[in-house]
Short mmCIF file of C-alpha atoms in Angstrom, two decimals:
data_model
loop_
_atom_site.label_atom_id
_atom_site.label_comp_id
_atom_site.label_asym_id
_atom_site.label_seq_id
_atom_site.Cartn_x
_atom_site.Cartn_y
_atom_site.Cartn_z
CA UNK Y 1120 23.09 10.04 8.45
CA UNK Y 1121 21.62 8.13 5.52
CA UNK Y 1122 19.96 5.70 7.90
CA UNK Y 1123 18.61 8.20 10.09
CA UNK Y 1124 17.26 10.09 7.11
CA UNK Y 1125 15.69 6.57 5.50
CA UNK Y 1126 13.85 5.98 8.76
CA UNK Y 1127 12.65 9.30 9.00
CA UNK Y 1128 11.27 9.37 5.40
CA UNK Y 1129 9.57 5.94 5.91
CA UNK Y 1130 8.08 6.78 9.14
CA UNK Y 1131 6.95 10.16 7.66
CA UNK Y 1132 5.37 8.39 4.83
CA UNK Y 1133 3.13 6.12 7.13
CA UNK Y 1134 2.10 9.31 8.91
CA UNK Y 1135 1.23 11.09 5.89
CA UNK Y 1136 -0.62 7.93 4.76
CA UNK Y 1137 -2.65 7.58 7.81
CA UNK Y 1138 -3.13 11.38 9.08
CA UNK Y 1139 -5.46 12.44 6.32
CA UNK Y 1140 -9.10 12.78 5.77
CA UNK Y 1141 -10.14 8.97 5.28
CA UNK Y 1142 -13.32 9.79 2.87
CA UNK Y 1143 -14.35 6.37 4.09
CA UNK Y 1144 -17.34 6.69 1.28
CA UNK Y 1145 -14.99 6.42 -1.55
CA UNK Y 1146 -12.08 4.59 0.28
CA UNK Y 1147 -14.02 1.62 1.97
CA UNK Y 1148 -14.58 0.04 -1.77
CA UNK Y 1149 -10.58 -0.03 -2.26
CA UNK Y 1150 -10.07 -1.33 1.06
CA UNK Y 1151 -12.53 -4.41 0.44
CA UNK Y 1152 -10.43 -4.85 -2.67
CA UNK Y 1153 -7.20 -5.22 -1.08
CA UNK Y 1154 -8.88 -7.34 1.88
CA UNK Y 1155 -9.50 -9.61 -1.00
CA UNK Y 1156 -6.23 -9.46 -2.71
CA UNK Y 1157 -4.05 -9.66 0.46
CA UNK Y 1158 -6.16 -12.06 2.44
CA UNK Y 1159 -7.81 -14.44 0.17
CA UNK Y 1160 -4.97 -14.25 -2.41
CA UNK Y 1161 -2.49 -15.32 0.22
CA UNK Y 1162 -5.05 -17.84 1.76
CA UNK Y 1163 -3.47 -20.99 -0.39
CA UNK Y 1164 -0.11 -20.19 0.43
CA UNK Y 1165 -0.36 -19.87 3.94
CA UNK Y 1166 -2.27 -23.03 4.38
CA UNK Y 1167 0.64 -24.97 2.44
CA UNK Y 1168 3.24 -23.35 4.85
CA UNK Y 1169 1.18 -24.04 8.04
CA UNK Y 1170 0.56 -27.53 7.11
CA UNK Y 1171 4.41 -27.91 6.77
CA UNK Y 1172 5.03 -25.87 9.72
CA UNK Y 1173 3.02 -28.06 12.01
CA UNK Y 1174 4.72 -31.35 10.61
CA UNK Y 1175 7.95 -29.98 10.73
CA UNK Y 1176 7.61 -28.53 14.14
CA UNK Y 1177 6.37 -31.89 15.51
CA UNK Y 1178 9.04 -33.97 14.02
CA UNK Y 1179 11.60 -31.93 15.55
CA UNK Y 1180 10.11 -31.58 18.78
CA UNK Y 1181 9.40 -35.20 19.31
CA UNK Y 1182 13.12 -35.47 18.21
CA UNK Y 1183 14.50 -33.74 21.02
CA UNK Y 1184 12.04 -34.40 23.72
CA UNK Y 1185 10.41 -37.79 23.45
CA UNK Y 1186 11.91 -39.82 26.10
CA UNK Y 1187 12.94 -37.20 28.25
CA UNK Y 1188 9.67 -35.69 29.32
CA UNK Y 1189 5.91 -36.64 29.57
CA UNK Y 1190 4.46 -37.10 26.23
CA UNK Y 1191 1.76 -34.64 26.67
CA UNK Y 1192 4.47 -31.77 27.01
CA UNK Y 1193 4.82 -32.27 23.08
CA UNK Y 1194 1.64 -30.43 22.68
CA UNK Y 1195 2.32 -27.68 25.06
CA UNK Y 1196 5.53 -27.05 23.51
CA UNK Y 1197 4.45 -26.99 20.15
CA UNK Y 1198 1.35 -24.75 20.94
CA UNK Y 1199 3.42 -22.29 22.33
CA UNK Y 1200 6.11 -22.24 19.59
CA UNK Y 1201 3.49 -21.77 17.09
CA UNK Y 1202 1.14 -19.26 18.92
CA UNK Y 1203 3.90 -17.21 20.19
CA UNK Y 1204 6.40 -17.28 17.28
CA UNK Y 1205 6.17 -19.47 14.55
CA UNK Y 1206 2.32 -18.70 13.11
CA UNK Y 1207 3.09 -14.90 13.55
CA UNK Y 1208 6.37 -14.54 11.96
CA UNK Y 1209 5.83 -17.11 9.01
CA UNK Y 1210 2.67 -15.52 8.14
CA UNK Y 1211 4.04 -11.97 7.93
CA UNK Y 1212 7.27 -13.11 6.12
CA UNK Y 1213 5.18 -15.02 3.66
CA UNK Y 1214 2.80 -12.19 3.35
CA UNK Y 1215 5.78 -10.04 3.21
CA UNK Y 1216 6.93 -11.77 0.18
CA UNK Y 1217 3.95 -11.77 -1.95
CA UNK Y 1218 2.44 -8.67 -1.01
CA UNK Y 1219 4.89 -6.02 -0.23
CA UNK Y 1220 6.55 -6.78 -3.60
CA UNK Y 1221 3.70 -6.46 -5.59
CA UNK Y 1222 2.28 -3.31 -3.98
CA UNK Y 1223 5.70 -1.61 -4.61
CA UNK Y 1224 5.73 -2.94 -8.29
CA UNK Y 1225 2.12 -1.71 -8.97
CA UNK Y 1226 2.59 1.56 -7.51
CA UNK Y 1227 5.79 1.87 -8.98
CA UNK Y 1228 4.52 1.14 -12.62
CA UNK Y 1229 1.88 3.85 -11.65
CA UNK Y 1230 4.60 6.33 -10.71
CA UNK Y 1231 6.66 5.49 -13.93
CA UNK Y 1232 3.63 5.90 -16.29
CA UNK Y 1233 2.46 9.14 -14.42
CA UNK Y 1234 -0.66 7.54 -13.29
CA UNK Y 1235 -0.01 9.19 -9.54
CA UNK Y 1236 0.64 12.36 -11.31
CA UNK Y 1237 -2.59 11.94 -12.93
CA UNK Y 1238 -4.21 11.44 -9.68
CA UNK Y 1239 -2.89 14.49 -8.13
CA UNK Y 1240 -4.04 16.51 -11.40
CA UNK Y 1241 -7.72 15.20 -10.41
CA UNK Y 1242 -7.29 16.28 -7.00
CA UNK Y 1243 -7.16 12.99 -5.60
CA UNK Y 1244 -4.64 12.32 -2.82
CA UNK Y 1245 -2.48 9.21 -3.94
CA UNK Y 1246 -1.78 8.69 -0.28
CA UNK Y 1247 -5.41 8.28 0.37
CA UNK Y 1248 -6.24 6.23 -3.11
CA UNK Y 1249 -3.02 3.93 -3.04
CA UNK Y 1250 -1.34 3.73 0.48
CA UNK Y 1251 -4.31 4.12 3.07
CA UNK Y 1252 -6.37 1.08 1.72
CA UNK Y 1253 -3.26 -1.31 1.59
CA UNK Y 1254 -2.19 -0.10 4.92
CA UNK Y 1255 -5.77 -0.61 6.58
CA UNK Y 1256 -6.44 -3.87 4.59
CA UNK Y 1257 -3.35 -5.41 5.68
CA UNK Y 1258 -3.69 -4.71 9.36
CA UNK Y 1259 -7.08 -6.12 9.08
CA UNK Y 1260 -6.02 -9.22 7.34
CA UNK Y 1261 -2.87 -10.53 8.89
CA UNK Y 1262 -4.02 -11.14 12.36
CA UNK Y 1263 -7.07 -13.12 10.69
CA UNK Y 1264 -4.50 -15.18 8.27
CA UNK Y 1265 -2.08 -15.55 11.11
CA UNK Y 1266 -4.99 -17.34 13.62
CA UNK Y 1267 -5.88 -19.64 10.23
CA UNK Y 1268 -2.10 -20.60 10.03
CA UNK Y 1269 -1.73 -21.24 13.64
CA UNK Y 1270 -4.91 -23.34 13.69
CA UNK Y 1271 -3.71 -25.25 10.62
CA UNK Y 1272 -0.40 -25.70 12.03
CA UNK Y 1273 -1.56 -27.12 15.29
CA UNK Y 1274 -4.24 -29.56 13.87
CA UNK Y 1275 -1.69 -30.95 11.52
CA UNK Y 1276 0.79 -31.42 14.44
CA UNK Y 1277 -2.05 -33.12 16.53
CA UNK Y 1278 -2.70 -35.46 13.32
CA UNK Y 1279 0.85 -36.11 13.06
CA UNK Y 1280 1.40 -36.72 16.56
CA UNK Y 1281 -1.39 -39.23 16.70
CA UNK Y 1282 -0.73 -41.13 13.76
CA UNK Y 1283 2.79 -41.70 14.37
CA UNK Y 1284 4.01 -40.98 17.71
CA UNK Y 1285 1.13 -42.45 19.41
CA UNK Y 1286 -0.04 -39.69 21.40
CA UNK Y 1287 -3.71 -39.60 21.32
CA UNK Y 1288 -5.87 -36.33 20.54
CA UNK Y 1289 -6.84 -36.02 24.01
CA UNK Y 1290 -3.47 -36.14 25.31
CA UNK Y 1291 -2.03 -33.67 22.56
CA UNK Y 1292 -4.92 -31.31 23.41
CA UNK Y 1293 -4.45 -31.59 27.18
CA UNK Y 1294 -0.54 -30.54 26.72
CA UNK Y 1295 -1.90 -27.69 24.42
CA UNK Y 1296 -4.45 -26.30 26.94
CA UNK Y 1297 -3.05 -27.25 30.32
CA UNK Y 1298 -0.48 -24.56 30.19
CA UNK Y 1299 -2.43 -22.14 27.56
CA UNK Y 1300 -2.29 -18.42 28.69
CA UNK Y 1301 -4.29 -15.91 26.86
CA UNK Y 1302 -1.12 -13.86 26.49
CA UNK Y 1303 0.54 -16.26 24.57
CA UNK Y 1304 -2.14 -16.08 21.76
CA UNK Y 1305 -2.78 -12.31 22.01
CA UNK Y 1306 0.85 -11.51 22.10
CA UNK Y 1307 0.96 -13.46 19.03
CA UNK Y 1308 -1.45 -11.52 17.27
CA UNK Y 1309 -0.73 -8.20 18.42
CA UNK Y 1310 2.65 -8.38 16.90
CA UNK Y 1311 0.96 -9.04 13.52
CA UNK Y 1312 -0.62 -5.71 13.50
CA UNK Y 1313 3.28 -4.20 13.86
CA UNK Y 1314 4.11 -6.39 11.38
CA UNK Y 1315 1.17 -5.61 8.59
CA UNK Y 1316 2.00 -1.98 9.12
CA UNK Y 1317 5.69 -2.59 8.00
CA UNK Y 1318 4.72 -4.82 5.20
CA UNK Y 1319 1.95 -2.24 3.86
CA UNK Y 1320 4.01 0.78 4.54
CA UNK Y 1321 7.39 -0.71 2.92
CA UNK Y 1322 5.47 -1.75 -0.41
CA UNK Y 1323 3.95 1.65 -0.73
CA UNK Y 1324 7.07 3.76 0.32
CA UNK Y 1325 9.23 1.95 -2.19
CA UNK Y 1326 6.36 1.92 -5.12
CA UNK Y 1327 6.01 5.76 -4.71
CA UNK Y 1328 9.71 6.59 -4.49
CA UNK Y 1329 10.56 4.84 -7.96
CA UNK Y 1330 12.07 7.19 -10.27
CA UNK Y 1331 13.25 5.91 -13.58
CA UNK Y 1332 11.73 2.62 -15.32
CA UNK Y 1333 11.52 -0.71 -15.41
CA UNK Y 1334 14.70 -1.40 -14.00
CA UNK Y 1335 13.88 0.94 -11.02
CA UNK Y 1336 10.43 -0.69 -10.40
CA UNK Y 1337 11.76 -4.30 -10.08
CA UNK Y 1338 14.61 -2.74 -7.78
CA UNK Y 1339 11.58 -1.25 -5.41
CA UNK Y 1340 9.99 -4.52 -5.32
CA UNK Y 1341 13.16 -6.20 -4.06
CA UNK Y 1342 13.80 -3.30 -1.46
CA UNK Y 1343 10.17 -3.46 -0.30
CA UNK Y 1344 10.50 -7.27 0.57
CA UNK Y 1345 14.04 -6.91 1.90
CA UNK Y 1346 13.15 -4.00 4.04
CA UNK Y 1347 9.88 -5.28 5.31
CA UNK Y 1348 11.51 -8.88 6.46
CA UNK Y 1349 14.23 -7.03 8.23
CA UNK Y 1350 11.88 -4.71 10.15
CA UNK Y 1351 9.64 -8.01 10.88
CA UNK Y 1352 12.71 -9.62 12.55
CA UNK Y 1353 13.38 -6.45 14.33
CA UNK Y 1354 10.03 -5.77 15.47
CA UNK Y 1355 9.49 -9.28 16.48
CA UNK Y 1356 12.60 -9.11 19.07
CA UNK Y 1357 11.32 -5.67 20.32
CA UNK Y 1358 7.75 -6.91 20.67
CA UNK Y 1359 8.96 -10.06 22.39
CA UNK Y 1360 10.90 -8.06 24.89
CA UNK Y 1361 8.02 -5.95 25.89
CA UNK Y 1362 5.31 -8.51 25.87
CA UNK Y 1363 7.25 -11.46 27.36
CA UNK Y 1364 10.62 -10.30 28.38
CA UNK N 1364 -6.36 33.67 -15.43
CA UNK N 1365 -3.01 31.92 -15.27
CA UNK N 1366 -0.20 34.19 -14.62
CA UNK N 1367 3.37 32.80 -14.97
CA UNK N 1368 5.91 35.21 -13.08
CA UNK N 1369 9.69 35.13 -13.81
CA UNK N 1370 9.73 31.15 -13.37
CA UNK N 1371 13.06 29.35 -13.30
CA UNK N 1372 13.76 25.78 -13.09
CA UNK N 1373 17.21 23.74 -13.47
CA UNK N 1374 18.07 20.37 -13.01
CA UNK N 1375 21.48 20.02 -11.79
CA UNK N 1376 23.42 22.35 -14.19
CA UNK N 1377 20.83 22.03 -17.12
CA UNK N 1378 18.80 25.46 -17.09
CA UNK N 1379 15.23 24.21 -18.30
CA UNK N 1380 13.24 27.45 -17.25
CA UNK N 1381 14.85 30.68 -17.29
CA UNK N 1382 12.63 33.66 -16.00
CA UNK N 1383 9.78 32.89 -18.11
CA UNK N 1384 6.79 35.10 -17.85
CA UNK N 1385 3.49 35.16 -19.55
CA UNK N 1386 -0.37 35.64 -18.98
CA UNK N 1387 -3.39 33.46 -20.31
CA UNK N 1388 -6.39 35.10 -20.12
CA UNK N 1389 -10.11 33.44 -19.97
CA UNK N 1390 -11.06 31.66 -23.19
CA UNK N 1391 -7.52 32.59 -24.60
CA UNK N 1392 -5.74 29.81 -26.60
CA UNK N 1393 -2.13 29.58 -26.01
CA UNK N 1394 0.25 27.19 -27.92
CA UNK N 1395 3.72 26.70 -26.44
CA UNK N 1396 6.01 25.37 -29.32
CA UNK N 1397 9.83 24.15 -28.79
CA UNK N 1398 11.94 21.07 -29.65
CA UNK N 1399 12.08 18.17 -27.39
CA UNK N 1400 13.86 18.64 -23.73
CA UNK N 1401 13.33 22.39 -23.78
CA UNK N 1402 11.08 22.65 -20.65
CA UNK N 1403 7.26 22.56 -22.10
CA UNK N 1404 6.07 19.58 -20.01
CA UNK N 1405 8.20 21.24 -16.99
CA UNK N 1406 6.16 24.13 -17.47
CA UNK N 1407 2.82 22.85 -17.69
CA UNK N 1408 3.32 20.68 -14.69
CA UNK N 1409 4.47 23.93 -12.75
CA UNK N 1410 1.42 25.61 -13.49
CA UNK N 1411 -0.61 22.89 -12.04
CA UNK N 1412 1.73 22.26 -8.88
CA UNK N 1413 3.10 18.86 -10.01
CA UNK N 1414 7.08 20.35 -10.35
CA UNK N 1415 8.46 22.57 -8.02
CA UNK N 1416 10.38 25.69 -9.07
CA UNK N 1417 13.54 27.29 -8.12
CA UNK N 1418 12.35 30.72 -8.53
CA UNK N 1419 9.01 32.93 -9.67
CA UNK N 1420 5.58 31.79 -9.09
CA UNK N 1421 2.22 30.90 -11.02
CA UNK N 1422 -1.03 32.76 -10.02
CA UNK N 1423 -4.23 30.74 -10.93
CA UNK N 1424 -7.18 32.87 -10.29
CA UNK N 1425 -5.32 35.09 -8.03
CA UNK N 1426 -3.93 32.14 -5.88
CA UNK N 1427 -0.32 31.36 -5.89
CA UNK N 1428 0.31 27.80 -6.96
CA UNK N 1429 3.59 27.58 -5.07
CA UNK N 1430 3.85 29.95 -2.28
CA UNK N 1431 0.98 28.63 -0.26
CA UNK N 1432 1.50 26.05 2.45
CA UNK N 1433 -0.34 22.45 2.49
CA UNK N 1434 -2.22 21.00 -0.63
CA UNK N 1435 -5.61 22.25 -0.05
CA UNK N 1436 -5.12 25.25 -2.45
CA UNK N 1437 -3.80 22.94 -5.09
CA UNK N 1438 -6.52 20.52 -4.79
CA UNK N 1439 -8.86 23.33 -5.34
CA UNK N 1440 -7.01 24.72 -8.44
CA UNK N 1441 -6.65 21.26 -9.77
CA UNK N 1442 -10.23 20.60 -9.84
CA UNK N 1443 -10.53 23.69 -12.35
CA UNK N 1444 -7.80 22.23 -14.49
CA UNK N 1445 -7.97 19.68 -17.24
CA UNK N 1446 -4.45 17.99 -17.98
CA UNK N 1447 -3.51 15.41 -20.75
CA UNK N 1448 -0.36 13.43 -19.94
CA UNK N 1449 2.07 12.58 -22.79
CA UNK N 1450 1.57 9.17 -22.05
CA UNK N 1451 -2.08 9.34 -21.55
CA UNK N 1452 -1.57 8.25 -17.94
CA UNK N 1453 -5.15 6.43 -17.99
CA UNK N 1454 -5.53 3.98 -14.97
CA UNK N 1455 -4.86 0.38 -16.30
CA UNK N 1456 -6.35 -1.36 -13.25
CA UNK N 1457 -9.77 0.51 -14.18
CA UNK N 1458 -11.95 -0.13 -17.11
CA UNK N 1459 -13.09 2.86 -19.31
CA UNK N 1460 -16.16 3.53 -17.35
CA UNK N 1461 -14.31 3.45 -14.09
CA UNK N 1462 -11.50 6.01 -15.51
CA UNK N 1463 -14.20 8.38 -16.56
CA UNK N 1464 -16.19 7.92 -13.34
CA UNK N 1465 -13.24 8.32 -11.11
CA UNK N 1466 -13.62 12.17 -10.57
CA UNK N 1467 -17.16 11.81 -10.24
CA UNK N 1468 -17.08 9.26 -7.43
CA UNK N 1469 -14.30 11.30 -5.55
CA UNK N 1470 -15.55 14.89 -6.00
CA UNK N 1471 -19.44 14.74 -6.31
CA UNK N 1472 -22.38 13.08 -4.62
CA UNK N 1473 -23.85 11.53 -7.33
CA UNK N 1474 -25.54 8.21 -6.91
CA UNK N 1475 -24.20 5.15 -8.74
CA UNK N 1476 -26.90 5.15 -11.69
CA UNK N 1477 -26.33 8.98 -11.93
CA UNK N 1478 -22.54 8.48 -12.47
CA UNK N 1479 -23.30 5.56 -14.72
CA UNK N 1480 -25.58 7.72 -16.83
CA UNK N 1481 -23.23 10.57 -16.87
CA UNK N 1482 -20.37 8.00 -18.24
CA UNK N 1483 -22.77 6.46 -21.00
CA UNK N 1484 -23.60 10.21 -22.01
CA UNK N 1485 -19.76 11.11 -22.44
CA UNK N 1486 -19.00 7.74 -23.83
CA UNK N 1487 -21.62 8.24 -26.57
CA UNK N 1488 -20.25 12.08 -27.49
CA UNK N 1489 -16.87 10.46 -28.12
CA UNK N 1490 -18.19 7.39 -30.17
CA UNK N 1491 -17.28 4.92 -27.51
CA UNK N 1492 -20.59 3.75 -26.65
CA UNK N 1493 -20.63 0.03 -25.69
CA UNK N 1494 -16.90 0.13 -24.92
CA UNK N 1495 -17.37 0.95 -20.89
CA UNK N 1496 -16.31 -2.54 -20.01
CA UNK N 1497 -13.25 -2.80 -21.55
CA UNK N 1498 -9.57 -2.24 -20.31
CA UNK N 1499 -7.10 0.16 -21.89
CA UNK N 1500 -4.74 -2.00 -24.00
#
């Protein structure tokens, strides 16, 4: 019962945040602020993560496959792994850890210090002012961050293959493109839209529902990251079943 | 005019407001005095609809605050009310200028330079000229 009511509250919070008058004239600047905070702010950590994802994936794949399959299949295997699974999910988990917590902490602090009440007193809808820009910005930014992450991972993978496994760039590229299907790329990117909704909604939902003081703000940040991460993993399975199953 | 009609509110077993009724006429000054924890803030928040009630209603200029569906009537009412919170509740992510400008940006169609002029005018009235770019501390 508790789980059902939590899911219902979480979902209705999202619907309440989206199905309102967007008033783009005043909301757009805040969307841009959030795009900058989430997108540009997350870029360094996403690039670092992607470099090592590309390198580790190549080491592990070559360890398991070299000697058993033609070497161009290293490019194929890594390409599909990164595009379908690793790129979207690792980027989403990174953004979740960085942004869901900060959204929950920021909005939670605003709740505790009555800033959200002050918005309502000024007849400003706090859902439009706080959650809508964060949800839209995350939905716009996460697919771009994922595409950047996938590109960086594949470049690093090609570099490692060339330098340490004697796989020429042309052969890696052949393997990467020969079995490439558009649904691999778009299937991965479509997932990120769902992940983005979950990340932003978790951050805003737990922030809005803070009651009490500093301890509850910290707890809300933790709940936001844990909930977003678990929902990302569940959604990953569901979307994989629908698109690739 | 504000009419508070038979308002009651309890938190668990603690009765904070018990059948409170009074009227505030236009231009009338009313002071509510009482020890800490006796419901002054709850009463004020219930007048602008931030706090729900167990019983009774508040009528603002003939419009019920608590017995109307949706938020639109509340937003219409709140545009006519100034409310200062106990902890000031200023937006600490915005500077002085943006704090003052926020309702103008949200509820009017003034251009940016008109809003800036108004903010400067208000700041000069309260003796804070030149502090528009500062962040609250």
